[in-house]
Amino acid sequence: MVREPNVVHFMTSAFERSWLGAELFPTTVSPEAARSISDELRQTIVRLLPEGLEDKVIARRLGMPERTCQRHIAEIMRAVGAKSRFQAGYLLSSLPDPAAVPVAAPEADR
């Protein structure tokens, strides 16, 4: 607990300045924005897969849950016709532009 008046005054002033310049944080995302974010994540995963990184490492780098990362990896594997992560990494590394891999719709959307 900080009781020093000068420190408390400084922290209060800093908070007030920040609060005045704050902007509302959107609580909803448009479908287009969500697709754009999802596409960017998939492209990053496509770049990381050939490096042989584990799901949890990729998920940690992208700041997402491991299960979500695994779902994206499964979709990418389906799109390139891979039966294993190793095969997916090989197939992706042999493509001229791996980021352009079309990703199939998730099972729930079909």
PDB file of C-alpha atoms in Angstrom:
ATOM      1  CA  MET A   1       0.000   0.000   0.000  1.00  0.00           C
ATOM      2  CA  VAL A   2       1.350   3.405  -0.988  1.00  0.00           C
ATOM      3  CA  ARG A   3       0.729   6.253   1.457  1.00  0.00           C
ATOM      4  CA  GLU A   4       3.283   8.815   0.326  1.00  0.00           C
ATOM      5  CA  PRO A   5       1.170  11.863  -0.692  1.00  0.00           C
ATOM      6  CA  ASN A   6       3.402  12.825  -3.625  1.00  0.00           C
ATOM      7  CA  VAL A   7       3.279   9.311  -5.107  1.00  0.00           C
ATOM      8  CA  VAL A   8      -0.498   9.093  -4.612  1.00  0.00           C
ATOM      9  CA  HIS A   9      -0.945  12.510  -6.249  1.00  0.00           C
ATOM     10  CA  PHE A  10       1.276  11.501  -9.206  1.00  0.00           C
ATOM     11  CA  MET A  11      -0.597   8.216  -9.734  1.00  0.00           C
ATOM     12  CA  THR A  12      -3.987   9.913  -9.488  1.00  0.00           C
ATOM     13  CA  SER A  13      -2.951  12.593 -11.975  1.00  0.00           C
ATOM     14  CA  ALA A  14      -1.567  10.005 -14.398  1.00  0.00           C
ATOM     15  CA  PHE A  15      -4.801   8.005 -14.178  1.00  0.00           C
ATOM     16  CA  GLU A  16      -6.967  11.087 -14.759  1.00  0.00           C
ATOM     17  CA  ARG A  17      -4.923  12.105 -17.841  1.00  0.00           C
ATOM     18  CA  SER A  18      -5.177   8.605 -19.262  1.00  0.00           C
ATOM     19  CA  TRP A  19      -8.890   8.410 -18.517  1.00  0.00           C
ATOM     20  CA  LEU A  20      -9.601  11.666 -20.368  1.00  0.00           C
ATOM     21  CA  GLY A  21      -7.846  10.360 -23.482  1.00  0.00           C
ATOM     22  CA  ALA A  22      -9.494   6.946 -23.342  1.00  0.00           C
ATOM     23  CA  GLU A  23     -11.708   5.614 -26.117  1.00  0.00           C
ATOM     24  CA  LEU A  24     -14.590   3.200 -25.854  1.00  0.00           C
ATOM     25  CA  PHE A  25     -13.584  -0.406 -26.375  1.00  0.00           C
ATOM     26  CA  PRO A  26     -15.891  -2.160 -28.840  1.00  0.00           C
ATOM     27  CA  THR A  27     -17.674  -5.135 -27.312  1.00  0.00           C
ATOM     28  CA  THR A  28     -18.757  -6.572 -30.646  1.00  0.00           C
ATOM     29  CA  VAL A  29     -16.807  -7.342 -33.779  1.00  0.00           C
ATOM     30  CA  SER A  30     -18.309  -7.294 -37.250  1.00  0.00           C
ATOM     31  CA  PRO A  31     -18.276 -10.601 -39.162  1.00  0.00           C
ATOM     32  CA  GLU A  32     -15.854  -9.109 -41.695  1.00  0.00           C
ATOM     33  CA  ALA A  33     -13.425  -8.052 -38.959  1.00  0.00           C
ATOM     34  CA  ALA A  34     -13.669 -11.485 -37.317  1.00  0.00           C
ATOM     35  CA  ARG A  35     -12.889 -13.206 -40.637  1.00  0.00           C
ATOM     36  CA  SER A  36      -9.959 -10.860 -41.200  1.00  0.00           C
ATOM     37  CA  ILE A  37      -8.522 -11.609 -37.756  1.00  0.00           C
ATOM     38  CA  SER A  38      -9.096 -15.323 -38.258  1.00  0.00           C
ATOM     39  CA  ASP A  39      -7.371 -15.249 -41.664  1.00  0.00           C
ATOM     40  CA  GLU A  40      -4.373 -13.431 -40.185  1.00  0.00           C
ATOM     41  CA  LEU A  41      -4.119 -16.014 -37.397  1.00  0.00           C
ATOM     42  CA  ARG A  42      -4.285 -18.882 -39.888  1.00  0.00           C
ATOM     43  CA  GLN A  43      -1.580 -17.288 -42.031  1.00  0.00           C
ATOM     44  CA  THR A  44       0.650 -16.988 -38.973  1.00  0.00           C
ATOM     45  CA  ILE A  45      -0.022 -20.619 -38.058  1.00  0.00           C
ATOM     46  CA  VAL A  46       0.789 -21.646 -41.633  1.00  0.00           C
ATOM     47  CA  ARG A  47       4.154 -19.879 -41.288  1.00  0.00           C
ATOM     48  CA  LEU A  48       4.862 -21.527 -37.912  1.00  0.00           C
ATOM     49  CA  LEU A  49       3.840 -25.113 -38.769  1.00  0.00           C
ATOM     50  CA  PRO A  50       6.868 -25.891 -40.976  1.00  0.00           C
ATOM     51  CA  GLU A  51       9.102 -24.852 -38.071  1.00  0.00           C
ATOM     52  CA  GLY A  52       7.905 -27.960 -36.203  1.00  0.00           C
ATOM     53  CA  LEU A  53       6.582 -26.054 -33.204  1.00  0.00           C
ATOM     54  CA  GLU A  54       4.185 -27.772 -30.809  1.00  0.00           C
ATOM     55  CA  ASP A  55       0.559 -26.648 -30.595  1.00  0.00           C
ATOM     56  CA  LYS A  56       1.060 -25.136 -27.147  1.00  0.00           C
ATOM     57  CA  VAL A  57       4.059 -23.099 -28.351  1.00  0.00           C
ATOM     58  CA  ILE A  58       2.144 -21.771 -31.374  1.00  0.00           C
ATOM     59  CA  ALA A  59      -0.880 -21.017 -29.183  1.00  0.00           C
ATOM     60  CA  ARG A  60       1.284 -19.179 -26.643  1.00  0.00           C
ATOM     61  CA  ARG A  61       2.956 -17.095 -29.368  1.00  0.00           C
ATOM     62  CA  LEU A  62      -0.454 -16.110 -30.739  1.00  0.00           C
ATOM     63  CA  GLY A  63      -2.049 -15.560 -27.333  1.00  0.00           C
ATOM     64  CA  MET A  64      -4.865 -18.028 -27.897  1.00  0.00           C
ATOM     65  CA  PRO A  65      -6.094 -21.173 -26.152  1.00  0.00           C
ATOM     66  CA  GLU A  66      -4.356 -24.365 -27.255  1.00  0.00           C
ATOM     67  CA  ARG A  67      -7.681 -25.954 -28.290  1.00  0.00           C
ATOM     68  CA  THR A  68      -8.463 -23.041 -30.629  1.00  0.00           C
ATOM     69  CA  CYS A  69      -5.004 -23.313 -32.136  1.00  0.00           C
ATOM     70  CA  GLN A  70      -5.500 -27.065 -32.638  1.00  0.00           C
ATOM     71  CA  ARG A  71      -8.799 -26.389 -34.420  1.00  0.00           C
ATOM     72  CA  HIS A  72      -7.081 -23.961 -36.801  1.00  0.00           C
ATOM     73  CA  ILE A  73      -4.293 -26.493 -37.431  1.00  0.00           C
ATOM     74  CA  ALA A  74      -6.873 -29.208 -38.191  1.00  0.00           C
ATOM     75  CA  GLU A  75      -8.584 -26.903 -40.717  1.00  0.00           C
ATOM     76  CA  ILE A  76      -5.249 -26.119 -42.371  1.00  0.00           C
ATOM     77  CA  MET A  77      -4.379 -29.829 -42.525  1.00  0.00           C
ATOM     78  CA  ARG A  78      -7.738 -30.573 -44.190  1.00  0.00           C
ATOM     79  CA  ALA A  79      -7.152 -27.775 -46.699  1.00  0.00           C
ATOM     80  CA  VAL A  80      -3.771 -29.147 -47.817  1.00  0.00           C
ATOM     81  CA  GLY A  81      -4.864 -32.802 -47.578  1.00  0.00           C
ATOM     82  CA  ALA A  82      -2.358 -33.713 -44.869  1.00  0.00           C
ATOM     83  CA  LYS A  83      -2.780 -36.727 -42.610  1.00  0.00           C
ATOM     84  CA  SER A  84      -0.195 -35.574 -40.036  1.00  0.00           C
ATOM     85  CA  ARG A  85       1.385 -32.376 -38.771  1.00  0.00           C
ATOM     86  CA  PHE A  86       4.698 -33.444 -40.289  1.00  0.00           C
ATOM     87  CA  GLN A  87       3.070 -33.915 -43.684  1.00  0.00           C
ATOM     88  CA  ALA A  88       1.268 -30.562 -43.333  1.00  0.00           C
ATOM     89  CA  GLY A  89       4.548 -28.821 -42.519  1.00  0.00           C
ATOM     90  CA  TYR A  90       6.238 -30.437 -45.501  1.00  0.00           C
ATOM     91  CA  LEU A  91       3.385 -29.614 -47.891  1.00  0.00           C
ATOM     92  CA  LEU A  92       3.191 -26.025 -46.650  1.00  0.00           C
ATOM     93  CA  SER A  93       6.938 -25.485 -46.904  1.00  0.00           C
ATOM     94  CA  SER A  94       6.931 -26.702 -50.515  1.00  0.00           C
ATOM     95  CA  LEU A  95       4.228 -24.221 -51.598  1.00  0.00           C
ATOM     96  CA  PRO A  96       5.321 -20.994 -53.333  1.00  0.00           C
ATOM     97  CA  ASP A  97       2.961 -18.947 -51.110  1.00  0.00           C
ATOM     98  CA  PRO A  98       1.830 -20.997 -48.079  1.00  0.00           C
ATOM     99  CA  ALA A  99      -0.176 -18.046 -46.710  1.00  0.00           C
ATOM    100  CA  ALA A 100      -2.514 -18.337 -49.709  1.00  0.00           C
ATOM    101  CA  VAL A 101      -3.751 -21.785 -48.662  1.00  0.00           C
ATOM    102  CA  PRO A 102      -7.540 -21.739 -48.830  1.00  0.00           C
ATOM    103  CA  VAL A 103      -8.967 -22.985 -45.560  1.00  0.00           C
ATOM    104  CA  ALA A 104     -12.084 -25.125 -45.686  1.00  0.00           C
ATOM    105  CA  ALA A 105     -15.082 -24.130 -43.617  1.00  0.00           C
ATOM    106  CA  PRO A 106     -15.169 -25.683 -40.137  1.00  0.00           C
ATOM    107  CA  GLU A 107     -17.210 -28.870 -39.730  1.00  0.00           C
ATOM    108  CA  ALA A 108     -19.963 -27.032 -37.830  1.00  0.00           C
ATOM    109  CA  ASP A 109     -20.501 -24.631 -40.740  1.00  0.00           C
ATOM    110  CA  ARG A 110     -21.054 -27.372 -43.319  1.00  0.00           C
TER     111      ARG A 110
END
